[in-house]
Short mmCIF file of C-alpha atoms in Angstrom, two decimals:
data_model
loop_
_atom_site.label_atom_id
_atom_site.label_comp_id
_atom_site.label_asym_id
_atom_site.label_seq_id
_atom_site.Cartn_x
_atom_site.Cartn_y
_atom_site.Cartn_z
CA UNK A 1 -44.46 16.20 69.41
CA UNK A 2 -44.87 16.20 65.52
CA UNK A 3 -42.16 18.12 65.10
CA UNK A 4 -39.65 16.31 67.28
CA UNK A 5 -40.84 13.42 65.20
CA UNK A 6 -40.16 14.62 61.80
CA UNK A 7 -36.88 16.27 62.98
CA UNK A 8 -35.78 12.77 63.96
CA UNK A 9 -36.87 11.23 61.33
CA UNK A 10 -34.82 12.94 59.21
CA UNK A 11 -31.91 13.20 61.24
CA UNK A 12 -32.18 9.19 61.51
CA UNK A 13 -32.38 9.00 57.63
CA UNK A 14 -29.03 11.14 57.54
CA UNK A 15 -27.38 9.79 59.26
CA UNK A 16 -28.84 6.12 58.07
CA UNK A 17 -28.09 7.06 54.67
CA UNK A 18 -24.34 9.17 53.95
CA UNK A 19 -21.46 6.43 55.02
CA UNK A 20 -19.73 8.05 58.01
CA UNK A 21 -22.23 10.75 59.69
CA UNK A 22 -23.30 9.04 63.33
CA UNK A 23 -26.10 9.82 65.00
CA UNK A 24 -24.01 10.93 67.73
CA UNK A 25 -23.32 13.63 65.59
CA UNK A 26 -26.60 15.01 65.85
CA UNK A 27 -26.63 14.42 69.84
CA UNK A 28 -23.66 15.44 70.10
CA UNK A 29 -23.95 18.86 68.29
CA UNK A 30 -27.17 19.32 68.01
CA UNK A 31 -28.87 21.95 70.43
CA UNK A 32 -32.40 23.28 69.84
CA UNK A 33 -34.14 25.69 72.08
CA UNK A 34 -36.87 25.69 70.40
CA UNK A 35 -37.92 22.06 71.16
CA UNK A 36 -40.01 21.45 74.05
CA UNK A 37 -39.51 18.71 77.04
CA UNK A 38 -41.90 15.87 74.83
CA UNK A 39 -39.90 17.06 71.53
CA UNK A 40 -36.79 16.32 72.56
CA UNK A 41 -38.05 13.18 74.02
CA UNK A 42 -40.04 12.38 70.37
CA UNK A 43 -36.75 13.61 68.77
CA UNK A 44 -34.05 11.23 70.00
CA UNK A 45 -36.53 8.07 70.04
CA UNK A 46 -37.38 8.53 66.30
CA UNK A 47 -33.69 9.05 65.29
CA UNK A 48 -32.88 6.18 66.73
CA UNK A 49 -35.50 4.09 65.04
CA UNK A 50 -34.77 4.84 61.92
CA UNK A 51 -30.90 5.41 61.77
CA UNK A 52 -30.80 1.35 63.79
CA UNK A 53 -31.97 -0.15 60.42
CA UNK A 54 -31.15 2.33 57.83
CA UNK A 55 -27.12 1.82 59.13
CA UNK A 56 -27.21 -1.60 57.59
CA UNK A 57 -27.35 0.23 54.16
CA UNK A 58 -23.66 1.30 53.68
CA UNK A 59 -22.27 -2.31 54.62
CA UNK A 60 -24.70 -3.96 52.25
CA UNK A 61 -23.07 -1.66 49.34
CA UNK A 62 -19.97 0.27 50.26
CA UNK A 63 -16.58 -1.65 50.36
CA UNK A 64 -18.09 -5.04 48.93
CA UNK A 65 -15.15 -7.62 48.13
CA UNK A 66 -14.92 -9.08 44.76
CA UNK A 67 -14.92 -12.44 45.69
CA UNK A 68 -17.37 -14.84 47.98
CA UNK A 69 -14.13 -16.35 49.24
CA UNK A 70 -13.60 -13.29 51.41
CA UNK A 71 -17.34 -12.64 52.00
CA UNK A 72 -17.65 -15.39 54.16
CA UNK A 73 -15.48 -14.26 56.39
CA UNK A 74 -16.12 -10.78 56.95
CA UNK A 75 -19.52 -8.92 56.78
CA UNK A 76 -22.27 -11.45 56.59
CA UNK A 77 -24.49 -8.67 54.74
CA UNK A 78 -22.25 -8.39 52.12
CA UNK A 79 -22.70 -12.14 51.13
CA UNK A 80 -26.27 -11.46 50.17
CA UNK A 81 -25.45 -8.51 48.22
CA UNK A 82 -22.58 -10.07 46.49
CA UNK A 83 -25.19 -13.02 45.79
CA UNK A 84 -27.72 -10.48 44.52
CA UNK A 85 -29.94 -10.85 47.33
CA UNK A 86 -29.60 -7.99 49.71
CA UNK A 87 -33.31 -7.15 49.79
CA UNK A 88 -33.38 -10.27 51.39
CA UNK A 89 -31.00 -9.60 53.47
CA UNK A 90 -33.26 -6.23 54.64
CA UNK A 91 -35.75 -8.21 55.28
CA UNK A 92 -34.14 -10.37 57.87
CA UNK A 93 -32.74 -7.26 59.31
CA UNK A 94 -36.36 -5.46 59.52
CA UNK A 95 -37.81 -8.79 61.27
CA UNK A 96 -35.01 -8.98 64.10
CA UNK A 97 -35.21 -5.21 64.50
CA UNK A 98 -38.79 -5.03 65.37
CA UNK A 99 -39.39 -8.97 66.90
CA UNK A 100 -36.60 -8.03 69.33
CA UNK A 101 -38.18 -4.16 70.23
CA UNK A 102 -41.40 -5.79 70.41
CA UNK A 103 -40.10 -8.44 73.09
CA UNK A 104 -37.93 -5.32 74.74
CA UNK A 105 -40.98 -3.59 75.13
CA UNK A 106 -43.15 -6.70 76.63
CA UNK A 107 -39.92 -6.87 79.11
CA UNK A 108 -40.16 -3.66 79.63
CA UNK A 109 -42.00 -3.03 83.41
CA UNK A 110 -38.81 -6.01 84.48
CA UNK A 111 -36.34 -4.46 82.59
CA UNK A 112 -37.00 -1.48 84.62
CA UNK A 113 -37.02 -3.51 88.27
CA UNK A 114 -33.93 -5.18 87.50
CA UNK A 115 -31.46 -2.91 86.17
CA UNK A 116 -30.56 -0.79 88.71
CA UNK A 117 -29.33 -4.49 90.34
CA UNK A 118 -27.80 -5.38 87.52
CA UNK A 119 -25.86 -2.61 86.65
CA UNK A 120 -25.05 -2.16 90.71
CA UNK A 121 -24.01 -5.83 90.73
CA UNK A 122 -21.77 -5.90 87.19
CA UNK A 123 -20.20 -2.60 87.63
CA UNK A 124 -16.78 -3.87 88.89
CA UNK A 125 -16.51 -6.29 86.56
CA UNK A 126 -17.36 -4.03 83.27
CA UNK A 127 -13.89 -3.19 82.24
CA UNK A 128 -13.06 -6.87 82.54
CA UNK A 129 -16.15 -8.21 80.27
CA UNK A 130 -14.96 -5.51 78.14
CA UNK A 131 -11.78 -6.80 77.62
CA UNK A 132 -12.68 -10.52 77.95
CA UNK A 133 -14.90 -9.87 74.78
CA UNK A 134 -12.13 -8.28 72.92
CA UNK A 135 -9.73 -11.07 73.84
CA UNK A 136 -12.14 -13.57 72.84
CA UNK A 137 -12.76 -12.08 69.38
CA UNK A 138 -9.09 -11.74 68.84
CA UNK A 139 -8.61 -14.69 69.50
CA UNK A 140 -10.75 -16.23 66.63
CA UNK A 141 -9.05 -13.66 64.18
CA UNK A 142 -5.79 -15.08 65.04
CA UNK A 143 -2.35 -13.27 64.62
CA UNK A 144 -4.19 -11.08 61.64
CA UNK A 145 -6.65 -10.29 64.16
CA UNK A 146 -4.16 -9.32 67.13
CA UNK A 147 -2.25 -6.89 64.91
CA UNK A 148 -5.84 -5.39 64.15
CA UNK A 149 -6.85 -5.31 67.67
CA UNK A 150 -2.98 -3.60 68.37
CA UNK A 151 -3.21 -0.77 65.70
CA UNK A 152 -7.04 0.52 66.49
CA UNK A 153 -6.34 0.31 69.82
CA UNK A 154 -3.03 2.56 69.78
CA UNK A 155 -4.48 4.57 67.75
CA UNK A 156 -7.47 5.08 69.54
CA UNK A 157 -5.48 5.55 72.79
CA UNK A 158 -3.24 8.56 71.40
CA UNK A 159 -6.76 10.29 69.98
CA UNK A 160 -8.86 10.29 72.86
CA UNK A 161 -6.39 11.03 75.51
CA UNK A 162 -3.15 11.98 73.51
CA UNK A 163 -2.07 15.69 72.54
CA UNK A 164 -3.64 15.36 68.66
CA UNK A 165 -6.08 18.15 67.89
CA UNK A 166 -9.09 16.08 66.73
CA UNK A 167 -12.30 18.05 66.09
CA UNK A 168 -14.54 15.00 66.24
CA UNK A 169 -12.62 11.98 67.42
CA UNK A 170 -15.77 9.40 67.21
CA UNK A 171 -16.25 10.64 63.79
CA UNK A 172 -13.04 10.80 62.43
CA UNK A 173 -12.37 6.87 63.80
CA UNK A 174 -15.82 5.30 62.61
CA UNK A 175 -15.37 7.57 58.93
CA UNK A 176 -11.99 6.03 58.46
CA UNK A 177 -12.41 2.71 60.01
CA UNK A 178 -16.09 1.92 58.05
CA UNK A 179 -16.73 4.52 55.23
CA UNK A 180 -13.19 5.48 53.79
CA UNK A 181 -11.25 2.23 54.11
CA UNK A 182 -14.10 0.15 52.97
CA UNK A 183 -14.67 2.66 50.16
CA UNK A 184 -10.66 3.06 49.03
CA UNK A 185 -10.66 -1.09 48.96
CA UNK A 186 -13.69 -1.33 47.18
CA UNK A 187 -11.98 1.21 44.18
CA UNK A 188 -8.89 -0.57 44.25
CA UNK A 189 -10.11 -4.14 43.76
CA UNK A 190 -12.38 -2.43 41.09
CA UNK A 191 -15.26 -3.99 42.37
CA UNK A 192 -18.79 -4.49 41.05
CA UNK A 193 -21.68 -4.95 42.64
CA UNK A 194 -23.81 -7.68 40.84
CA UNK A 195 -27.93 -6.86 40.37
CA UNK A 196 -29.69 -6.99 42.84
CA UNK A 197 -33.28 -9.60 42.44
CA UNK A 198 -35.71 -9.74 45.03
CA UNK A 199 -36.51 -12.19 47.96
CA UNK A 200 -37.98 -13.41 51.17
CA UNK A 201 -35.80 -14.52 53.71
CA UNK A 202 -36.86 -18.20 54.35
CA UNK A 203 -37.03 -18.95 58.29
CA UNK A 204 -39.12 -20.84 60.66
CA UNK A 205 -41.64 -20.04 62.66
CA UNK A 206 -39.45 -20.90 65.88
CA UNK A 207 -36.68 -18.93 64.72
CA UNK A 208 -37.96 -15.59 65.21
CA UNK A 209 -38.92 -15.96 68.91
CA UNK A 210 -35.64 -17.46 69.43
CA UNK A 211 -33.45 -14.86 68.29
CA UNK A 212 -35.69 -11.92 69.28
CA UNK A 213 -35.92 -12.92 72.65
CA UNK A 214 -31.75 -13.52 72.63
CA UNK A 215 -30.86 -10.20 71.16
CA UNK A 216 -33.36 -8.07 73.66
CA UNK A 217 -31.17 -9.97 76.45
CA UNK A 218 -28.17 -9.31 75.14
CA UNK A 219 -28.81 -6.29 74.03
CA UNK A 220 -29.91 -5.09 77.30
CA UNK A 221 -26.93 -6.86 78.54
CA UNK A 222 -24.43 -5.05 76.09
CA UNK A 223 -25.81 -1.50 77.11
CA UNK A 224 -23.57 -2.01 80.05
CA UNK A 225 -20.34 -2.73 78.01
CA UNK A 226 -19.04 0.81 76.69
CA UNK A 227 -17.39 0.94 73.18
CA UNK A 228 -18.78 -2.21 72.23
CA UNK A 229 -21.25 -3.25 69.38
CA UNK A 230 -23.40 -5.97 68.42
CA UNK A 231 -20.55 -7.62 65.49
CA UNK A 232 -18.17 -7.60 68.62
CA UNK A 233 -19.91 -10.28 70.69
CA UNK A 234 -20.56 -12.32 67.96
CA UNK A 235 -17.44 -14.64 69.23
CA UNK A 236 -19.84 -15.21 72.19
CA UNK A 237 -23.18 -15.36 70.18
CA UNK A 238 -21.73 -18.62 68.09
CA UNK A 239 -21.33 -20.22 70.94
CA UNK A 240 -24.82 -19.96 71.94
CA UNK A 241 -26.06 -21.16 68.59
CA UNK A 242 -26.03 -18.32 66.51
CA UNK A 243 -23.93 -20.64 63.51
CA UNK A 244 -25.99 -19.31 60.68
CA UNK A 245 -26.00 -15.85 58.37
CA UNK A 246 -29.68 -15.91 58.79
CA UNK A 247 -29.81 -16.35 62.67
CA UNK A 248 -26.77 -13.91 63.17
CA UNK A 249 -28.45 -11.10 60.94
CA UNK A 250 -31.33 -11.79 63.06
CA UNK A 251 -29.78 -11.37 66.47
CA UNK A 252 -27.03 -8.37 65.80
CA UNK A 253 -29.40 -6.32 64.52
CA UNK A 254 -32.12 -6.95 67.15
CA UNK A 255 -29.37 -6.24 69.94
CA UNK A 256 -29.26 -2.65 68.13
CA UNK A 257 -32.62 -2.09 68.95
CA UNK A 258 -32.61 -4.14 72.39
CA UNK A 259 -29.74 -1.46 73.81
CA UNK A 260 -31.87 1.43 72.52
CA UNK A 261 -34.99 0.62 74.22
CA UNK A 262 -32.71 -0.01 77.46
CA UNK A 263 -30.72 3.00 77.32
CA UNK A 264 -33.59 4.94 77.90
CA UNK A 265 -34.78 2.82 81.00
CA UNK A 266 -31.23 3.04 82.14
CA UNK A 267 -31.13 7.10 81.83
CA UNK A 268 -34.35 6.80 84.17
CA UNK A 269 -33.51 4.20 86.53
CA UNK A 270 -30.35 5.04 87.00
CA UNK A 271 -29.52 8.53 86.13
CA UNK A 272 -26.72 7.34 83.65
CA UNK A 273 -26.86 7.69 80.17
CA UNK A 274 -25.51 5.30 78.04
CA UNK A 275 -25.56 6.01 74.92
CA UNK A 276 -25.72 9.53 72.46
CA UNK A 277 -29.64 9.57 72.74
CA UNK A 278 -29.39 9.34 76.12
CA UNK A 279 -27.08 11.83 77.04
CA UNK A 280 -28.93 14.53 74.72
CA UNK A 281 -32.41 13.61 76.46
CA UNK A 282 -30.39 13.92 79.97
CA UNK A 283 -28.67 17.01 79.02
CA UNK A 284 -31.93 18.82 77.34
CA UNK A 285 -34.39 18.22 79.94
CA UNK A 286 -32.37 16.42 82.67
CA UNK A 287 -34.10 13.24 84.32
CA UNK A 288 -36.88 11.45 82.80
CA UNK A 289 -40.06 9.42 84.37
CA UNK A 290 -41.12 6.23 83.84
CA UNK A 291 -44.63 7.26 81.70
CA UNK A 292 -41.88 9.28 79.75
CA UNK A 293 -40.03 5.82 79.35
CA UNK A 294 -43.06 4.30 78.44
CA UNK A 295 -43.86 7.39 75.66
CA UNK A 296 -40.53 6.92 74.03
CA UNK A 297 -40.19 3.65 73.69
CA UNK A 298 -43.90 3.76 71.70
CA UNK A 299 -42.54 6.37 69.81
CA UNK A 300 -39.54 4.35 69.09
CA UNK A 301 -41.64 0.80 68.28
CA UNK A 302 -44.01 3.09 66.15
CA UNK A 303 -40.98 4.73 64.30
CA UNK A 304 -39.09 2.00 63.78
CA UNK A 305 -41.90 0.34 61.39
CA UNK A 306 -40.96 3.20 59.27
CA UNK A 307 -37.12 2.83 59.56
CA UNK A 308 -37.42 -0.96 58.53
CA UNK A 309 -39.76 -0.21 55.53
CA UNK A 310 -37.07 2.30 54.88
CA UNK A 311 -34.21 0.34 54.54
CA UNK A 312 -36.15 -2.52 52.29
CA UNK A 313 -36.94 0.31 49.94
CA UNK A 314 -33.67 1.38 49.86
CA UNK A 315 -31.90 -1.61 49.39
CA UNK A 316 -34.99 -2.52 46.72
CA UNK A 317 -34.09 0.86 44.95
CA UNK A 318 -30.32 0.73 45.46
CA UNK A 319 -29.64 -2.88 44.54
CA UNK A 320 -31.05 -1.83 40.94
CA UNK A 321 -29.05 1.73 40.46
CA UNK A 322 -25.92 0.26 42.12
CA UNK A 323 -24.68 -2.24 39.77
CA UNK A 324 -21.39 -2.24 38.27
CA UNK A 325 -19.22 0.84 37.21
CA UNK A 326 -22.08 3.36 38.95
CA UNK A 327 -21.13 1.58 42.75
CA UNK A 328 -17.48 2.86 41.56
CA UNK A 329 -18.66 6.29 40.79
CA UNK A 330 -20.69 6.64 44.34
CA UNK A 331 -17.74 5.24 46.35
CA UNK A 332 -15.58 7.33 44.80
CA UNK A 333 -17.64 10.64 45.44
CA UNK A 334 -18.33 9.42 49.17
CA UNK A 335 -14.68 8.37 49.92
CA UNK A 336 -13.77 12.17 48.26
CA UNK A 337 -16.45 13.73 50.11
CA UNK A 338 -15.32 12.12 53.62
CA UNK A 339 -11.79 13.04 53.05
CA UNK A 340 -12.55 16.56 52.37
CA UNK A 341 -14.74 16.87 55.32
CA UNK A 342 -11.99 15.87 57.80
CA UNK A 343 -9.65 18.22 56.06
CA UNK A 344 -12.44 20.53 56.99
CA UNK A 345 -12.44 19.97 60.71
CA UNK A 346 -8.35 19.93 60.61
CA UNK A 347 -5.12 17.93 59.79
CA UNK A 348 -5.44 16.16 63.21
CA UNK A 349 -8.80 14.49 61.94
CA UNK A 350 -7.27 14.01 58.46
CA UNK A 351 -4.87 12.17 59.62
CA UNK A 352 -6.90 10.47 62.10
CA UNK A 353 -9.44 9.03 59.56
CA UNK A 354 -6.32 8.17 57.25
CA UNK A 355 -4.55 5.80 60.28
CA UNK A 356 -8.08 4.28 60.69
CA UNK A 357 -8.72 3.94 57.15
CA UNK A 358 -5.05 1.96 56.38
CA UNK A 359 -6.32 -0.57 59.76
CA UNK A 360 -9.33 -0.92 58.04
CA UNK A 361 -8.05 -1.62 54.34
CA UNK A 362 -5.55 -3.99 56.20
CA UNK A 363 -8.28 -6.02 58.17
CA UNK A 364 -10.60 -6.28 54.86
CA UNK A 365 -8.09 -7.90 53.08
CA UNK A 366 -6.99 -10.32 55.76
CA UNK A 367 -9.89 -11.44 56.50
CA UNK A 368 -10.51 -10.30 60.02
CA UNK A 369 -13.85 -9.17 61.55
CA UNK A 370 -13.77 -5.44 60.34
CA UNK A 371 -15.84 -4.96 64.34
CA UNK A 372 -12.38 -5.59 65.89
CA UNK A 373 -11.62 -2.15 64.98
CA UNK A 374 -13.52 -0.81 67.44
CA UNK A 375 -11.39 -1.61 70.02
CA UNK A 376 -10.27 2.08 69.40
CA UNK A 377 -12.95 2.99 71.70
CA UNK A 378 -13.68 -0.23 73.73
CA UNK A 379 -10.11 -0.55 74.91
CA UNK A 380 -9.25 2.50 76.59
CA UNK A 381 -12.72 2.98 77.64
CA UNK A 382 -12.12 -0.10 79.78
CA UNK A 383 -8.20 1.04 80.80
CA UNK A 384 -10.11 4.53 81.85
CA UNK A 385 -12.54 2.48 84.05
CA UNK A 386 -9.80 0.26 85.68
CA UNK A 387 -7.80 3.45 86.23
CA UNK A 388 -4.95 3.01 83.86
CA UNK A 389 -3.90 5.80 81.76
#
């Protein structure tokens, strides 16, 4: 069990940590025979902890605009760290992560009772919540936003079921998309990242119930919505009261943790995995009880303390290296390194993470919701389900 721990650990801080590497990479490639059925369990829960905060890392620093005019309208993490205060910004991140796993796991003997209902019940209508989302968050993008939604999706249409050779689709869309385009606008508009002080995020008391409790039902509720993230319901969220950068930092990153903690209940109530973890545990040791369910999800409360202390260091330790002409020098070396590993896995990836790169340049600039480009995935993911294509 210890070592299933520490190997996800690290594979969570990894893939946390270098802009571009998923954990799906890991589940994805990742094979051991030398794990045993609680290792592999161990394994995938403790990734997950720590990679859920630790993400938040490389769009507090990578791809920053150089003006608060734009900031308001596209990450809201980047408006702290543009404002110097992205330890504060971890901070609200660690509370919603582990307030919303905490109320997940309270949940957790319902959770299991109703979703085999729910999923029976909402399966016909997936593909068209899918796309009602996407519509809806175009929608408050505007025409910007519609030519966003049009390019990712094409593009992600001819990679996943077009004739390209792509080694790593996933990868090479998420790299380019979030890690190269981010990184190439962030050298162009020769951008510096101001110091970093630190801070306590200042909430109230009723705030943290409110938004934990919200993001373990929506998250539970998004682990039924393939190709979709937390950022892409947040056209829905503001319309349930999530108006503020405190109370939306709150929510989207509890809803990370929310559709862990359920993917693993769904992979034993239901047999069907739904997300990378998932489909490792199901394809290592096939189907899993419910004291099993019960053991991960401690492991992945217990881990997750250590992912959110993680990040807060980091951000502590980054916000004070990462300041000016050095944030140049690290973007630089991660957009380099990026584009020489897809030229590693092939021109078809290259090119790939290029396309996705120019979309994602494009919707930085414009101001659009830089989450719309994942209707690479999300859309034909929901044509697939509806039979089209």
């Amino acid at each position: 069990m210890l070592g299933g721990a520490f190997l996800g650990i690290f594979s969570g801080m990894l893939s946390g940590y270098i802009p571009g590497l998923h954990p799906n990479t890991f589940f994805s490639e990742f094979d051991p025979t030398y794990l045993d059925r609680e290792d592999v369990l161990t394994f995938a829960s403790a990734c997950s902890a720590v990679n859920v905060p630790l993400s938040k890392v490389e769009s507090m620093f990578l791809g920053v605009p150089d003006d608060q005019a734009s900031v308001a309208v596209l990450i809201p993490l980047q408006r702290y760290t543009i404002e110097g205060r992205a330890e504060e910004a971890a901070r609200l991140v660690a509370l919603g992560t582990l307030s919303t796993g905490f109320f997940a796991a309270v949940a957790l003997p319902y959770i299991v009772k109703i979703v085999g209902p729910m999923y029976v019940a909402s399966k016909p209508i997936i593909p068209w919540l899918v796309l009602t989302i996407l519509a809806l968050q175009t929608y408050d993008n505007g025409l910007r936003g519609l030519a966003v939604f049009s390019a990712s999706s094409a593009v992600g249409y001819v990679v996943l079921s077009g004739p390209l050779d792509v080694a790593s689709p996933l990868e090479a869309m998420l790299s380019g998309f979030y890690a190269i385009g981010p990184g190439l606008s962030c050298l162009m508009n020769r951008t510096s990242i101001p110091k970093q002080r630190p801070g306590k995020p200042a909430i109230s008391g009723k705030e943290l119930p409110k938004c934990g409790i919200l993001a373990a039902l929506a998250g539970c509720a998004l682990g039924f919505l393939p190709g979709l993230g937390p950022a892409n319901v947040v056209s829905v969220l503001t319309r349930l009261g999530v108006d503020t950068t405190e109370r939306y930092l709150l929510v989207t990153s509890g809803i990370d943790a929310a559709d862990a903690v359920s993917s693993i209940v769904a992979l034993h109530a239901l047999g069907n995995p739904r997300s990378g973890a998932s489909v490792f545990i199901q394809r290592s040791v096939g189907d899993i009880t419910y004291p099993e369910v019960l053991a991960s999800v401690g492991v992945y409360l217990l881990v997750s303390v250590l992912g959110a202390w993680l990040l807060i260091f980091s951000t502590r330790v980054l916000g004070g290296v990462l300041s000016g002409a050095r944030a140049r020098v690290l973007t630089g070396t991660v957009v380099l390194g990026l584009l020489a590993l897809m030229t590693f896995h092939g021109l078809g990836s290259l090119g790939t993470a290029i396309a996705c790169a120019g979309i994602g340049i494009y919707a930085l600039r414009s101001g659009v919701d830089p989450s719309l480009c994942t209707s690479a995935l999300a859309l034909p993911t929901a044509l697939k389900l509806l039979g089209v294509g």
